[in-house]
mmCIF file of C-alpha atoms in Angstrom:
data_model
loop_
_atom_site.group_PDB
_atom_site.id
_atom_site.type_symbol
_atom_site.label_atom_id
_atom_site.label_comp_id
_atom_site.label_asym_id
_atom_site.label_seq_id
_atom_site.Cartn_x
_atom_site.Cartn_y
_atom_site.Cartn_z
ATOM 1 C CA MET N 1 52.646 -75.372 26.615
ATOM 2 C CA TRP N 2 53.065 -78.738 28.411
ATOM 3 C CA ASN N 3 53.448 -76.930 31.742
ATOM 4 C CA LYS N 4 50.109 -75.200 31.232
ATOM 5 C CA ILE N 5 48.409 -78.426 30.206
ATOM 6 C CA SER N 6 49.823 -80.326 33.191
ATOM 7 C CA LYS N 7 47.947 -77.974 35.539
ATOM 8 C CA PHE N 8 44.681 -79.367 34.124
ATOM 9 C CA TYR N 9 45.457 -83.010 33.259
ATOM 10 C CA SER N 10 48.346 -85.254 32.302
ATOM 11 C CA PRO N 11 49.817 -84.225 28.927
ATOM 12 C CA PHE N 12 50.146 -87.966 28.285
ATOM 13 C CA ILE N 13 46.448 -87.882 27.287
ATOM 14 C CA ASP N 14 47.201 -85.538 24.372
ATOM 15 C CA VAL N 15 50.341 -87.480 23.473
ATOM 16 C CA LEU N 16 48.219 -90.631 23.347
ATOM 17 C CA SER N 17 45.640 -88.927 21.108
ATOM 18 C CA PHE N 18 48.262 -87.772 18.606
ATOM 19 C CA SER N 19 50.108 -91.113 18.825
ATOM 20 C CA LEU N 20 46.898 -92.868 17.826
ATOM 21 C CA LEU N 21 46.703 -90.562 14.789
ATOM 22 C CA ILE N 22 50.282 -91.420 13.799
ATOM 23 C CA LEU N 23 49.606 -95.125 14.373
ATOM 24 C CA THR N 24 46.469 -94.946 12.229
ATOM 25 C CA ILE N 25 48.261 -93.134 9.395
ATOM 26 C CA SER N 26 51.081 -95.702 9.545
ATOM 27 C CA TYR N 27 48.658 -98.606 9.530
ATOM 28 C CA VAL N 28 46.793 -97.243 6.502
ATOM 29 C CA ALA N 29 50.081 -96.556 4.679
ATOM 30 C CA MET N 30 51.373 -100.087 5.346
ATOM 31 C CA ASN N 31 48.180 -101.749 4.113
ATOM 32 C CA TYR N 32 46.944 -99.403 1.392
ATOM 33 C CA GLY N 33 48.685 -101.198 -1.466
ATOM 34 C CA THR N 34 47.324 -104.614 -0.495
ATOM 35 C CA LEU N 35 43.707 -103.492 -0.160
ATOM 36 C CA PRO N 36 41.144 -104.435 -2.786
ATOM 37 C CA ASP N 37 39.608 -101.616 -4.803
ATOM 38 C CA GLU N 38 36.306 -101.929 -2.906
ATOM 39 C CA ILE N 39 36.351 -101.783 0.899
ATOM 40 C CA PRO N 40 33.596 -101.414 3.506
ATOM 41 C CA ARG N 41 32.597 -97.794 4.051
ATOM 42 C CA HIS N 42 29.669 -98.299 6.385
ATOM 43 C CA PHE N 43 28.730 -100.826 9.041
ATOM 44 C CA ASN N 44 25.339 -101.557 10.583
ATOM 45 C CA ALA N 45 24.551 -101.466 14.308
ATOM 46 C CA ILE N 46 26.085 -104.870 14.970
ATOM 47 C CA GLY N 47 29.237 -104.088 13.012
ATOM 48 C CA ASP N 48 28.557 -105.909 9.741
ATOM 49 C CA PRO N 49 29.528 -104.080 6.527
ATOM 50 C CA ASP N 50 26.492 -102.898 4.597
ATOM 51 C CA ALA N 51 27.992 -100.469 2.057
ATOM 52 C CA TRP N 52 31.199 -100.525 0.042
ATOM 53 C CA SER N 53 33.281 -97.901 -1.768
ATOM 54 C CA GLY N 54 36.771 -97.217 -3.043
ATOM 55 C CA LYS N 55 39.780 -97.491 -0.760
ATOM 56 C CA GLY N 56 40.458 -93.754 -1.185
ATOM 57 C CA MET N 57 37.768 -93.326 1.434
ATOM 58 C CA LEU N 58 40.419 -94.212 4.035
ATOM 59 C CA ILE N 59 42.265 -91.008 3.161
ATOM 60 C CA VAL N 60 39.079 -89.045 3.821
ATOM 61 C CA PHE N 61 38.726 -90.780 7.205
ATOM 62 C CA LEU N 62 42.339 -89.941 8.075
ATOM 63 C CA ILE N 63 41.818 -86.287 7.177
ATOM 64 C CA LEU N 64 38.598 -86.219 9.213
ATOM 65 C CA LYS N 65 40.318 -87.896 12.168
ATOM 66 C CA GLY N 66 43.221 -85.430 12.036
ATOM 67 C CA PHE N 67 40.873 -82.458 11.739
ATOM 68 C CA ILE N 68 38.697 -83.518 14.689
ATOM 69 C CA LEU N 69 41.742 -84.315 16.832
ATOM 70 C CA LEU N 70 43.399 -80.987 16.099
ATOM 71 C CA MET N 71 40.224 -78.936 16.539
ATOM 72 C CA LEU N 72 39.370 -80.530 19.899
ATOM 73 C CA PHE N 73 42.947 -80.031 21.103
ATOM 74 C CA LEU N 74 43.055 -76.383 19.967
ATOM 75 C CA LEU N 75 39.603 -75.674 21.399
ATOM 76 C CA ASN N 76 40.663 -77.148 24.705
ATOM 77 C CA TYR N 77 43.987 -75.335 24.763
ATOM 78 C CA PHE N 78 42.844 -71.877 23.701
ATOM 79 C CA VAL N 79 39.459 -71.788 25.445
ATOM 80 C CA PHE N 80 40.184 -73.526 28.749
ATOM 81 C CA ILE N 81 43.923 -73.892 29.296
ATOM 82 C CA SER N 82 45.641 -70.756 28.007
ATOM 83 C CA ASN N 83 42.835 -68.399 29.045
ATOM 84 C CA GLU N 84 44.040 -66.374 32.052
ATOM 85 C CA SER N 85 40.592 -65.919 33.556
ATOM 86 C CA ALA N 86 38.606 -68.948 34.700
ATOM 87 C CA LYS N 87 35.380 -66.930 34.469
ATOM 88 C CA ASP N 88 36.132 -66.049 30.835
ATOM 89 C CA ALA N 89 37.058 -69.653 30.063
ATOM 90 C CA ILE N 90 33.788 -71.077 31.347
ATOM 91 C CA ALA N 91 31.727 -68.607 29.332
ATOM 92 C CA PHE N 92 31.520 -71.410 26.745
ATOM 93 C CA VAL N 93 30.311 -74.016 29.248
ATOM 94 C CA ASN N 94 26.577 -74.532 29.465
ATOM 95 C CA ILE N 95 25.571 -75.399 33.028
ATOM 96 C CA PRO N 96 21.784 -75.790 33.286
ATOM 97 C CA PHE N 97 20.023 -73.938 36.118
ATOM 98 C CA VAL N 98 23.245 -72.189 37.164
ATOM 99 C CA ASN N 99 24.017 -68.503 36.963
ATOM 100 C CA LYS N 100 27.710 -68.569 36.092
ATOM 101 C CA ASP N 101 28.102 -64.946 37.209
ATOM 102 C CA GLN N 102 27.465 -66.053 40.797
ATOM 103 C CA LEU N 103 30.207 -68.679 40.854
ATOM 104 C CA THR N 104 33.189 -67.999 43.063
ATOM 105 C CA SER N 105 36.587 -67.845 41.412
ATOM 106 C CA GLU N 106 37.418 -71.213 43.021
ATOM 107 C CA GLN N 107 34.278 -72.804 41.577
ATOM 108 C CA ALA N 108 34.989 -71.298 38.164
ATOM 109 C CA GLU N 109 38.517 -72.716 38.263
ATOM 110 C CA VAL N 110 37.259 -76.210 39.151
ATOM 111 C CA VAL N 111 34.668 -76.039 36.354
ATOM 112 C CA ARG N 112 37.411 -74.964 33.936
ATOM 113 C CA LYS N 113 39.709 -77.828 34.994
ATOM 114 C CA LEU N 114 36.921 -80.396 34.762
ATOM 115 C CA SER N 115 35.899 -79.091 31.331
ATOM 116 C CA ALA N 116 39.475 -79.241 30.029
ATOM 117 C CA ARG N 117 39.944 -82.749 31.423
ATOM 118 C CA MET N 118 36.670 -83.946 29.910
ATOM 119 C CA LEU N 119 37.538 -82.564 26.474
ATOM 120 C CA ALA N 120 40.987 -84.205 26.546
ATOM 121 C CA ILE N 121 39.560 -87.589 27.558
ATOM 122 C CA VAL N 122 36.805 -87.350 24.930
ATOM 123 C CA ASN N 123 39.496 -86.517 22.363
ATOM 124 C CA VAL N 124 41.507 -89.657 23.173
ATOM 125 C CA CYS N 125 38.351 -91.791 23.097
ATOM 126 C CA VAL N 126 37.338 -90.378 19.708
ATOM 127 C CA SER N 127 40.896 -91.003 18.466
ATOM 128 C CA PHE N 128 40.671 -94.609 19.611
ATOM 129 C CA LEU N 129 37.228 -94.977 18.029
ATOM 130 C CA PHE N 130 38.552 -93.729 14.671
ATOM 131 C CA PHE N 131 41.589 -96.004 14.962
ATOM 132 C CA TYR N 132 39.419 -99.017 15.650
ATOM 133 C CA ILE N 133 37.001 -98.262 12.805
ATOM 134 C CA ILE N 134 39.825 -97.783 10.306
ATOM 135 C CA TYR N 135 41.635 -100.878 11.599
ATOM 136 C CA GLY N 136 38.428 -102.925 11.376
ATOM 137 C CA THR N 137 37.649 -101.595 7.916
ATOM 138 C CA ILE N 138 41.067 -102.675 6.658
ATOM 139 C CA GLN N 139 40.889 -106.066 8.375
ATOM 140 C CA THR N 140 37.401 -106.662 6.948
ATOM 141 C CA ALA N 141 38.547 -105.622 3.466
ATOM 142 C CA LEU N 142 41.491 -108.038 3.734
ATOM 143 C CA GLU N 143 39.033 -110.735 4.920
ATOM 144 C CA ASN N 144 40.874 -111.198 8.225
ATOM 145 C CA GLN N 145 37.738 -110.459 10.238
ATOM 146 C CA GLN N 146 34.005 -110.148 9.714
ATOM 147 C CA GLY N 147 33.017 -106.537 10.360
ATOM 148 C CA LEU N 148 33.668 -104.389 13.406
ATOM 149 C CA GLY N 149 31.693 -106.269 16.010
ATOM 150 C CA LEU N 150 30.308 -104.325 18.944
ATOM 151 C CA MET N 151 33.491 -102.488 19.918
ATOM 152 C CA PRO N 152 32.382 -99.142 18.373
ATOM 153 C CA LEU N 153 29.185 -99.391 20.414
ATOM 154 C CA TYR N 154 31.185 -100.014 23.602
ATOM 155 C CA ILE N 155 33.493 -97.069 22.875
ATOM 156 C CA THR N 156 30.450 -94.862 22.234
ATOM 157 C CA ILE N 157 28.931 -95.955 25.548
ATOM 158 C CA VAL N 158 32.218 -95.069 27.288
ATOM 159 C CA LEU N 159 32.118 -91.636 25.606
ATOM 160 C CA VAL N 160 28.570 -91.029 26.833
ATOM 161 C CA VAL N 161 29.392 -92.204 30.368
ATOM 162 C CA ILE N 162 32.504 -89.987 30.529
ATOM 163 C CA SER N 163 30.527 -86.984 29.280
ATOM 164 C CA CYS N 164 27.728 -87.607 31.775
ATOM 165 C CA TYR N 165 30.182 -88.078 34.646
ATOM 166 C CA TYR N 166 32.030 -84.842 33.969
ATOM 167 C CA THR N 167 28.802 -82.945 33.329
ATOM 168 C CA TRP N 168 27.529 -84.164 36.700
ATOM 169 C CA LYS N 169 30.813 -83.161 38.417
ATOM 170 C CA ILE N 170 30.665 -79.713 36.804
ATOM 171 C CA TYR N 171 27.044 -79.286 37.855
ATOM 172 C CA GLN N 172 27.807 -80.399 41.431
ATOM 173 C CA THR N 173 30.709 -77.941 41.633
ATOM 174 C CA ALA N 174 28.599 -75.096 40.271
ATOM 175 C CA LYS N 175 25.672 -75.819 42.606
ATOM 176 C CA ALA N 176 27.847 -76.149 45.730
ATOM 177 C CA GLU N 177 27.056 -73.524 48.327
ATOM 178 C CA ASN N 178 29.389 -70.568 48.253
ATOM 179 C CA SER N 179 31.236 -70.510 51.545
#
């Protein structure tokens, strides 16, 4: 499996994503007993808590984080990486104003590699975002910090920029003249 992945991107990206999940689970487990019964469950746009609920909500966040991480990894692996045909793999990629049937096999392979790379990088960014939100929630509940600050906004901006960059690269590859 790692050999297949390494043809598309460094497997370290997936290891980092799953390591962040393990780190998050460990952090919640270490702090769960010391948390008050009511912890922040929602933060406004500038990172201040504006809704509170029971600490069991952290378990829901961990399950959601694990589910998203696993689904993005499996989607990436089974759609883009393990698929033998690049043309079949990119059937799930929406490229505006491009007829995918007219792509050369080389173009289809580049689009597949870029798509797999983008999904892996988005997965690690989402993992980091979840880690930071859970970390900030616990720190705010323990009164060690005041809310999340603007870091979730910055991570979201990075996610949008990464997605736009790879979408542009995919579009440029697909629109390149067939030679």
